[in-house]
Short mmCIF file of C-alpha atoms in Angstrom, two decimals:
data_model
loop_
_atom_site.label_atom_id
_atom_site.label_comp_id
_atom_site.label_asym_id
_atom_site.label_seq_id
_atom_site.Cartn_x
_atom_site.Cartn_y
_atom_site.Cartn_z
CA MET A 36 -0.15 -0.08 0.05
CA ARG A 37 2.71 2.48 0.83
CA ILE A 38 4.57 1.78 -2.24
CA ALA A 39 1.43 2.20 -4.41
CA TYR A 40 1.02 5.50 -2.61
CA LEU A 41 4.70 6.59 -3.41
CA ILE A 42 4.21 5.73 -7.08
CA THR A 43 1.28 7.89 -7.24
CA TRP A 44 2.67 10.86 -5.58
CA LEU A 45 5.56 10.52 -8.24
CA LEU A 46 3.51 10.21 -11.00
CA LEU A 47 1.37 13.28 -9.72
CA SER A 48 4.53 15.09 -9.16
CA ILE A 49 6.03 14.59 -12.51
CA THR A 50 2.91 15.72 -14.38
CA LEU A 51 2.64 18.57 -11.58
CA THR A 52 6.49 19.74 -12.72
CA SER A 53 5.44 20.53 -16.29
CA CYS A 54 3.72 23.57 -15.16
CA ILE A 55 4.69 24.02 -12.00
CA GLN A 56 8.30 25.63 -10.79
CA ASP A 57 9.03 26.38 -7.33
CA GLU A 58 10.65 30.04 -7.48
CA ALA A 59 10.23 33.33 -6.14
CA PRO A 60 6.77 34.59 -6.71
CA ASN A 61 6.70 36.56 -9.86
CA ALA A 62 3.89 38.34 -11.52
CA GLU A 63 5.05 37.87 -15.32
CA ALA A 64 3.78 35.38 -18.00
CA ASP A 65 6.31 35.91 -21.14
CA ILE A 66 7.93 33.38 -23.46
CA LEU A 67 11.42 35.00 -23.63
CA THR A 68 12.60 32.59 -26.37
CA CYS A 69 11.78 29.92 -28.46
CA ILE A 70 14.28 26.61 -29.22
CA VAL A 71 13.97 24.39 -32.14
CA PRO A 72 16.90 22.70 -34.26
CA ALA A 73 19.05 25.51 -35.63
CA ASP A 74 19.04 23.45 -39.29
CA ILE A 75 15.06 23.75 -39.77
CA LEU A 76 14.98 27.59 -39.34
CA LYS A 77 15.18 30.14 -42.50
CA ARG A 78 15.47 33.03 -39.57
CA ASP A 79 15.37 33.58 -35.76
CA PRO A 80 12.00 32.88 -34.11
CA VAL A 81 10.33 35.82 -33.72
CA ILE A 82 8.45 36.33 -30.54
CA GLU A 83 5.68 39.14 -30.00
CA ASN A 84 3.27 40.23 -27.35
CA ASN A 85 1.27 37.02 -27.71
CA LYS A 86 2.85 35.28 -30.63
CA VAL A 87 5.81 32.80 -31.47
CA THR A 88 6.47 32.65 -35.58
CA LEU A 89 9.17 30.03 -36.87
CA MET A 90 9.94 30.61 -40.62
CA VAL A 91 11.03 27.21 -41.35
CA LYS A 92 12.57 25.37 -44.55
CA ALA A 93 10.17 23.55 -47.10
CA ASP A 94 11.11 19.85 -46.56
CA ILE A 95 10.56 19.52 -42.29
CA ASP A 96 7.98 17.41 -40.82
CA LEU A 97 5.39 19.54 -39.32
CA THR A 98 3.72 16.76 -37.69
CA HIS A 99 6.31 16.03 -35.04
CA GLN A 100 7.64 19.40 -33.84
CA ALA A 101 8.15 19.88 -30.41
CA PRO A 102 9.94 23.47 -29.43
CA GLU A 103 11.12 24.22 -26.21
CA PHE A 104 10.88 27.82 -24.13
CA THR A 105 12.74 30.20 -21.66
CA LEU A 106 10.10 31.97 -19.45
CA THR A 107 10.13 35.06 -17.65
CA PRO A 108 11.23 33.74 -13.72
CA GLY A 109 8.78 31.31 -12.10
CA ALA A 110 6.42 31.52 -14.93
CA THR A 111 5.17 28.05 -16.61
CA ILE A 112 3.54 27.02 -19.51
CA CYS A 113 1.63 24.44 -20.46
CA PRO A 114 1.64 22.11 -22.68
CA ALA A 115 5.14 21.91 -21.62
CA GLY A 116 8.42 22.78 -23.60
CA GLY A 117 9.40 19.77 -25.56
CA THR A 118 5.95 18.41 -25.84
CA GLU A 119 6.20 17.00 -29.63
CA ARG A 120 2.89 18.43 -31.30
CA ASP A 121 1.50 18.54 -34.71
CA PHE A 122 2.14 22.00 -36.55
CA THR A 123 0.31 22.13 -39.89
CA THR A 124 -1.50 24.36 -38.15
CA PRO A 125 -0.83 27.15 -35.30
CA GLN A 126 -0.62 25.87 -31.77
CA TYR A 127 -1.31 27.63 -28.57
CA TYR A 128 0.55 27.42 -25.14
CA THR A 129 -0.54 29.15 -22.08
CA VAL A 130 1.77 30.56 -19.90
CA THR A 131 1.27 31.51 -16.26
CA SER A 132 2.89 33.63 -13.63
CA GLN A 133 4.60 32.31 -10.63
CA ASP A 134 2.19 33.75 -8.35
CA GLY A 135 -0.84 32.11 -10.23
CA ASN A 136 -2.83 35.75 -11.04
CA TRP A 137 -1.67 36.15 -14.41
CA LYS A 138 -2.14 33.76 -17.60
CA LYS A 139 -1.22 34.46 -21.45
CA GLU A 140 -1.92 32.74 -24.19
CA TYR A 141 0.81 32.32 -27.02
CA GLN A 142 0.03 31.09 -30.49
CA VAL A 143 2.98 29.12 -32.01
CA ALA A 144 3.00 28.93 -35.66
CA TYR A 145 5.64 27.11 -38.08
CA LEU A 146 5.77 29.04 -41.52
CA ILE A 147 6.70 27.15 -44.46
CA ALA A 148 5.69 29.55 -47.03
CA GLY A 149 7.56 32.33 -48.81
CA ILE A 150 6.83 36.17 -48.35
CA SER A 151 3.83 37.82 -50.88
CA THR A 152 5.48 39.88 -53.43
CA GLU A 153 2.61 42.27 -53.93
CA TYR A 154 1.55 44.11 -51.38
CA HIS A 155 -1.99 46.06 -51.45
CA PHE A 156 -2.24 47.00 -47.43
CA GLU A 157 -5.56 46.00 -47.36
CA ASP A 158 -5.16 43.60 -44.23
CA VAL A 159 -4.86 45.27 -40.95
CA ASP A 160 -5.34 43.75 -37.59
CA SER A 161 -5.33 46.28 -34.21
CA VAL A 162 -3.72 46.24 -30.99
CA VAL A 163 -6.00 47.51 -28.66
CA LYS A 164 -5.28 48.54 -25.10
CA PRO A 165 -6.86 50.64 -22.38
CA ASN A 166 -5.54 53.77 -23.42
CA TYR A 167 -4.60 53.38 -26.97
CA THR A 168 -4.89 51.58 -30.08
CA TYR A 169 -2.74 51.20 -33.48
CA ASP A 170 -2.54 49.42 -36.47
CA VAL A 171 -0.57 46.68 -37.68
CA PHE A 172 -0.55 45.54 -41.27
CA TYR A 173 -0.19 41.89 -42.24
CA ASP A 174 -0.11 39.96 -45.65
CA LEU A 175 -1.47 36.22 -46.33
CA ALA A 176 1.39 34.83 -48.14
CA THR A 177 -0.26 31.26 -49.10
CA ASN A 178 -2.78 31.84 -46.45
CA GLU A 179 0.03 32.17 -43.63
CA ARG A 180 -0.05 35.47 -41.99
CA ILE A 181 3.35 37.55 -41.80
CA ASP A 182 3.30 40.77 -40.32
CA TRP A 183 4.73 44.33 -41.45
CA ALA A 184 6.71 46.27 -38.64
CA SER A 185 6.57 49.48 -37.49
CA GLY A 186 7.82 51.77 -34.45
CA ASN A 187 4.06 52.10 -33.64
CA SER A 188 4.88 49.48 -30.24
CA GLY A 189 7.54 52.25 -29.23
CA PHE A 190 5.44 54.89 -29.73
CA ALA A 191 3.03 53.75 -27.19
CA ILE A 192 5.63 54.35 -24.75
CA THR A 193 5.13 58.28 -25.47
CA GLY A 194 1.72 58.22 -24.05
CA VAL A 195 0.85 60.60 -27.20
CA GLY A 196 -1.23 57.96 -29.10
CA THR A 197 -4.64 57.61 -28.31
CA LYS A 198 -7.71 55.64 -28.97
CA ASP A 199 -7.56 56.61 -32.74
CA PRO A 200 -5.17 54.76 -34.80
CA ALA A 201 -4.44 57.79 -36.81
CA SER A 202 -3.06 58.99 -33.58
CA PHE A 203 0.10 56.75 -34.52
CA PRO A 204 3.11 57.64 -36.76
CA THR A 205 1.65 54.46 -38.93
CA SER A 206 -1.80 53.86 -39.92
CA SER A 207 -4.34 52.26 -42.58
CA LEU A 208 -5.90 54.80 -44.81
CA GLU A 209 -9.38 53.67 -46.39
CA ASP A 210 -8.85 56.24 -49.49
CA GLY A 211 -5.81 54.26 -51.43
CA LYS A 212 -4.76 54.35 -54.68
CA VAL A 213 -6.67 50.72 -54.65
CA GLY A 214 -8.78 50.37 -51.73
CA LYS A 215 -6.51 50.87 -48.47
CA ALA A 216 -3.53 52.47 -48.10
CA VAL A 217 -0.62 53.26 -45.60
CA LYS A 218 -0.40 56.57 -44.09
CA LEU A 219 2.91 57.16 -42.40
CA GLU A 220 3.01 60.49 -40.65
CA THR A 221 5.88 62.16 -38.61
CA LYS A 222 4.57 62.78 -35.10
CA SER A 223 5.95 64.84 -31.57
CA THR A 224 6.61 62.46 -29.20
CA GLY A 225 5.75 65.07 -26.59
CA ASP A 226 7.30 65.61 -23.09
CA PHE A 227 8.61 61.89 -22.89
CA GLY A 228 10.27 62.26 -26.27
CA GLU A 229 11.96 65.46 -25.08
CA LYS A 230 13.23 63.81 -22.07
CA VAL A 231 14.99 61.08 -23.82
CA LYS A 232 15.88 63.16 -26.69
CA MET A 233 13.90 61.59 -29.29
CA PRO A 234 11.55 64.38 -30.21
CA ILE A 235 9.77 62.98 -33.05
CA ALA A 236 8.84 59.75 -34.46
CA ALA A 237 8.74 59.26 -38.32
CA GLY A 238 6.07 56.83 -39.70
CA ASN A 239 7.48 53.93 -40.96
CA LEU A 240 6.93 50.40 -42.12
CA PHE A 241 9.19 47.52 -42.71
CA MET A 242 9.96 44.01 -43.56
CA GLY A 243 11.37 42.45 -40.34
CA THR A 244 10.80 43.48 -36.86
CA PHE A 245 10.56 45.95 -33.99
CA ASP A 246 12.30 45.24 -30.62
CA VAL A 247 10.84 47.67 -28.75
CA LEU A 248 12.82 47.08 -25.41
CA SER A 249 16.07 48.24 -27.28
CA ALA A 250 14.22 51.35 -28.81
CA LEU A 251 15.06 53.76 -25.94
CA THR A 252 18.32 52.79 -26.16
CA ASN A 253 19.28 52.54 -29.51
CA ALA A 254 16.64 53.06 -32.08
CA LEU A 255 18.55 52.13 -35.37
CA LYS A 256 19.65 48.84 -33.81
CA ALA A 257 15.90 48.14 -32.37
CA THR A 258 15.10 48.48 -36.30
CA ARG A 259 15.65 44.72 -37.26
CA LEU A 260 15.46 44.26 -41.16
CA GLY A 261 14.63 41.21 -43.19
CA MET A 262 12.47 38.44 -44.36
CA PRO A 263 13.92 35.18 -46.00
CA PHE A 264 13.72 35.29 -49.65
CA GLU A 265 14.12 32.61 -52.25
CA HIS A 266 14.79 34.99 -55.33
CA VAL A 267 17.01 37.41 -56.29
CA PRO A 268 15.15 40.69 -56.10
CA THR A 269 15.11 43.50 -59.47
CA TYR A 270 13.35 46.06 -58.78
CA ILE A 271 10.32 47.53 -56.47
CA LYS A 272 7.73 49.55 -57.68
CA GLY A 273 4.70 51.01 -56.21
CA TYR A 274 2.61 54.19 -55.55
CA TYR A 275 2.89 57.46 -53.45
CA LYS A 276 1.75 60.79 -52.26
CA TYR A 277 3.67 62.88 -49.96
CA LYS A 278 3.57 66.36 -48.49
CA ALA A 279 6.35 67.92 -45.99
CA GLY A 280 5.57 69.03 -42.54
CA ASP A 281 5.87 72.73 -42.03
CA VAL A 282 9.12 72.93 -39.61
CA PHE A 283 11.90 70.95 -39.82
CA GLN A 284 13.48 69.89 -36.88
CA ALA A 285 16.55 68.63 -35.51
CA ASN A 286 17.05 67.70 -31.70
CA GLY A 287 14.10 69.31 -31.28
CA LYS A 288 14.91 72.92 -32.61
CA PRO A 289 13.36 74.42 -35.73
CA VAL A 290 16.14 73.96 -38.97
CA GLU A 291 15.98 77.26 -41.49
CA ASN A 292 15.80 76.53 -44.87
CA LYS A 293 15.49 72.99 -44.65
CA LYS A 294 12.71 71.16 -45.92
CA ASP A 295 11.70 67.33 -45.10
CA THR A 296 11.52 64.49 -47.46
CA TRP A 297 10.29 61.17 -47.47
CA ASP A 298 11.85 57.65 -48.23
CA VAL A 299 11.77 54.22 -49.62
CA TYR A 300 14.79 51.65 -49.96
CA ALA A 301 15.03 47.93 -49.91
CA ILE A 302 18.01 45.75 -49.30
CA PHE A 303 19.01 41.93 -50.16
CA TYR A 304 21.84 40.53 -48.15
CA GLU A 305 23.15 37.20 -47.00
CA VAL A 306 22.35 35.44 -43.53
CA THR A 307 25.08 34.14 -41.35
CA ASP A 308 25.77 32.70 -38.16
CA LYS A 309 27.25 35.83 -36.88
CA VAL A 310 24.86 38.48 -38.77
CA PRO A 311 21.26 36.63 -38.85
CA TYR A 312 19.87 40.02 -39.42
CA LEU A 313 20.69 43.71 -40.59
CA ASP A 314 19.34 46.58 -38.82
CA GLY A 315 18.92 50.33 -39.01
CA THR A 316 22.40 50.85 -38.71
CA ILE A 317 23.29 50.11 -42.31
CA VAL A 318 21.92 53.60 -43.11
CA GLU A 319 24.80 55.27 -41.06
CA GLY A 320 27.16 52.85 -42.78
CA ASN A 321 25.72 54.55 -46.33
CA TYR A 322 24.58 50.89 -46.98
CA THR A 323 28.07 49.38 -46.87
CA HIS A 324 27.77 46.42 -44.67
CA PRO A 325 29.79 43.37 -46.11
CA ASN A 326 26.66 41.01 -46.08
CA LEU A 327 24.47 43.32 -48.60
CA VAL A 328 24.50 41.82 -51.66
CA SER A 329 22.22 44.52 -53.38
CA VAL A 330 20.61 47.66 -52.81
CA ALA A 331 17.53 49.60 -54.43
CA LEU A 332 17.79 53.42 -53.35
CA LEU A 333 15.49 56.21 -53.95
CA ASP A 334 17.21 58.72 -56.07
CA ASP A 335 17.02 62.52 -54.80
CA LYS A 336 15.39 63.64 -57.87
CA ASP A 337 12.25 61.45 -57.03
CA ARG A 338 11.87 62.64 -53.70
CA LYS A 339 8.91 64.96 -54.89
CA GLU A 340 5.99 66.27 -52.80
CA THR A 341 2.53 65.66 -54.78
CA ASP A 342 -0.92 65.14 -54.03
CA GLU A 343 -1.51 62.61 -56.89
CA TRP A 344 -0.82 59.01 -56.90
CA THR A 345 2.78 58.88 -58.57
CA GLU A 346 4.37 55.81 -59.46
CA PHE A 347 8.07 54.97 -58.09
CA TYR A 348 10.06 52.00 -59.67
CA ILE A 349 13.75 51.59 -58.11
CA PRO A 350 15.99 49.00 -59.42
CA PHE A 351 18.45 46.94 -57.43
CA VAL A 352 22.12 47.28 -57.74
CA MET A 353 24.44 44.82 -56.82
CA LYS A 354 27.51 45.14 -54.92
CA PRO A 355 30.89 45.09 -56.52
CA GLY A 356 32.23 41.61 -56.17
CA LYS A 357 29.10 39.46 -55.07
CA VAL A 358 27.93 36.06 -55.69
CA ILE A 359 25.01 34.34 -55.06
CA ASP A 360 25.01 30.88 -53.95
CA ARG A 361 21.91 29.43 -55.55
CA GLU A 362 21.71 26.48 -53.34
CA LYS A 363 21.89 28.90 -50.13
CA LEU A 364 18.96 31.09 -51.87
CA LYS A 365 16.91 28.48 -52.21
CA SER A 366 17.36 26.86 -48.20
CA GLY A 367 16.38 30.48 -47.03
CA GLY A 368 19.95 32.06 -46.63
CA TYR A 369 19.28 35.67 -48.20
CA ASN A 370 16.88 37.96 -46.61
CA VAL A 371 14.79 40.98 -48.43
CA SER A 372 13.82 43.72 -46.41
CA ILE A 373 11.50 47.17 -47.99
CA VAL A 374 11.53 50.48 -45.74
CA PHE A 375 8.95 53.09 -45.70
CA SER A 376 9.57 56.37 -43.82
CA SER A 377 7.84 59.72 -43.70
CA SER A 378 11.17 61.55 -43.02
CA LYS A 379 14.37 60.45 -44.44
CA GLU A 380 16.42 61.35 -41.44
CA GLY A 381 13.43 60.41 -39.31
CA ASN A 382 15.96 57.50 -37.88
CA TYR A 383 18.12 60.01 -36.21
CA PHE A 384 14.75 61.98 -34.86
CA ARG A 385 15.18 64.69 -37.18
CA GLY A 386 11.92 65.88 -39.57
CA ALA A 387 8.78 67.97 -39.69
CA PRO A 388 5.93 66.77 -37.50
CA GLY A 389 3.27 66.63 -40.18
CA SER A 390 4.97 64.99 -42.95
CA THR A 391 2.74 62.60 -44.14
CA LEU A 392 3.69 59.62 -46.87
CA LEU A 393 0.83 57.22 -48.40
CA ILE A 394 2.03 54.25 -49.74
CA ASP A 395 -0.16 51.69 -52.01
CA GLU A 396 -0.04 49.26 -54.69
CA VAL A 397 3.37 48.03 -53.92
CA GLU A 398 5.24 44.92 -55.84
CA LEU A 399 8.84 43.25 -55.41
CA ILE A 400 9.99 41.88 -58.88
CA TYR A 401 12.51 39.26 -58.96
CA ALA A 402 14.48 37.40 -61.49
CA ALA A 403 13.59 34.36 -63.29
CA ASP A 404 14.88 31.23 -61.08
CA ASN A 405 16.92 30.12 -63.99
#
């Protein structure tokens, strides 16, 4: 009888330890990292507020995957990390804080589909909080959702944003060239921005992720550019409208005889173990990073103000001496990113509040695979 009791107690303990850890009480319930075999990934896992996205190679078996996780101290997760599950559809995990008062549900998705190459900006979701709401653009590439990134989550820290998504630098506009469009507007960051010496926030939209935790210490490094792309890009095209704000500012002070302007650029680069992604600091280096393969830069003569939908068409220019490894290309070893901004110097917190860039009907054109 005693042996049966001990066996029962041990089995119960094993079951409970998959969801309970004896550590100091903590009120956080977050996934910090997601661990899977590195050789199945096309890029590092993307962890957002309630979602983990794993972009993986096409030849893996999604029916038998067992991701593991690290959590905030004391938190637990159910099902336990390392549990084998069928990820042909997204799976859900519940993280519980150590004090038991907070729970958060995470969606974990394995994506095999590549990114779309036509962007109509019709698909928009919202992040809704008690004091503010902002828009998130996404694409459904082969029915798999891939989000565009922006600095909206960082702007939310300033307290300037409201329940109206248009109060944020990046928002959806109903009256686009065709259907909806992206509205990018340079905004003042108010008292908070003045204190941290970030007086403006340019409206931006880009392929990649925005690390809001790093934004206050290094905004350029917080802008992580790139999504895996299995083709060689040749051009980007699309339509825009632009109106510069009235007063250009640098360090929060007006600059005489200087007018704001907009920007769009695209990069194509090789991913390595030491360089899993490029960030906004490539602009400081004038696009000379050794991993860059080609860049598409807007010519200064094309940075015009216009209240009519106007086409832009920008070629990718190969960097000298670069050769593309076709096998690595097919296995997800190269990334592409397109970046839009309502103030060209916005990454240095220079620009004119009120500068507004509208973007719609963008296409990434690539060379035939042969």
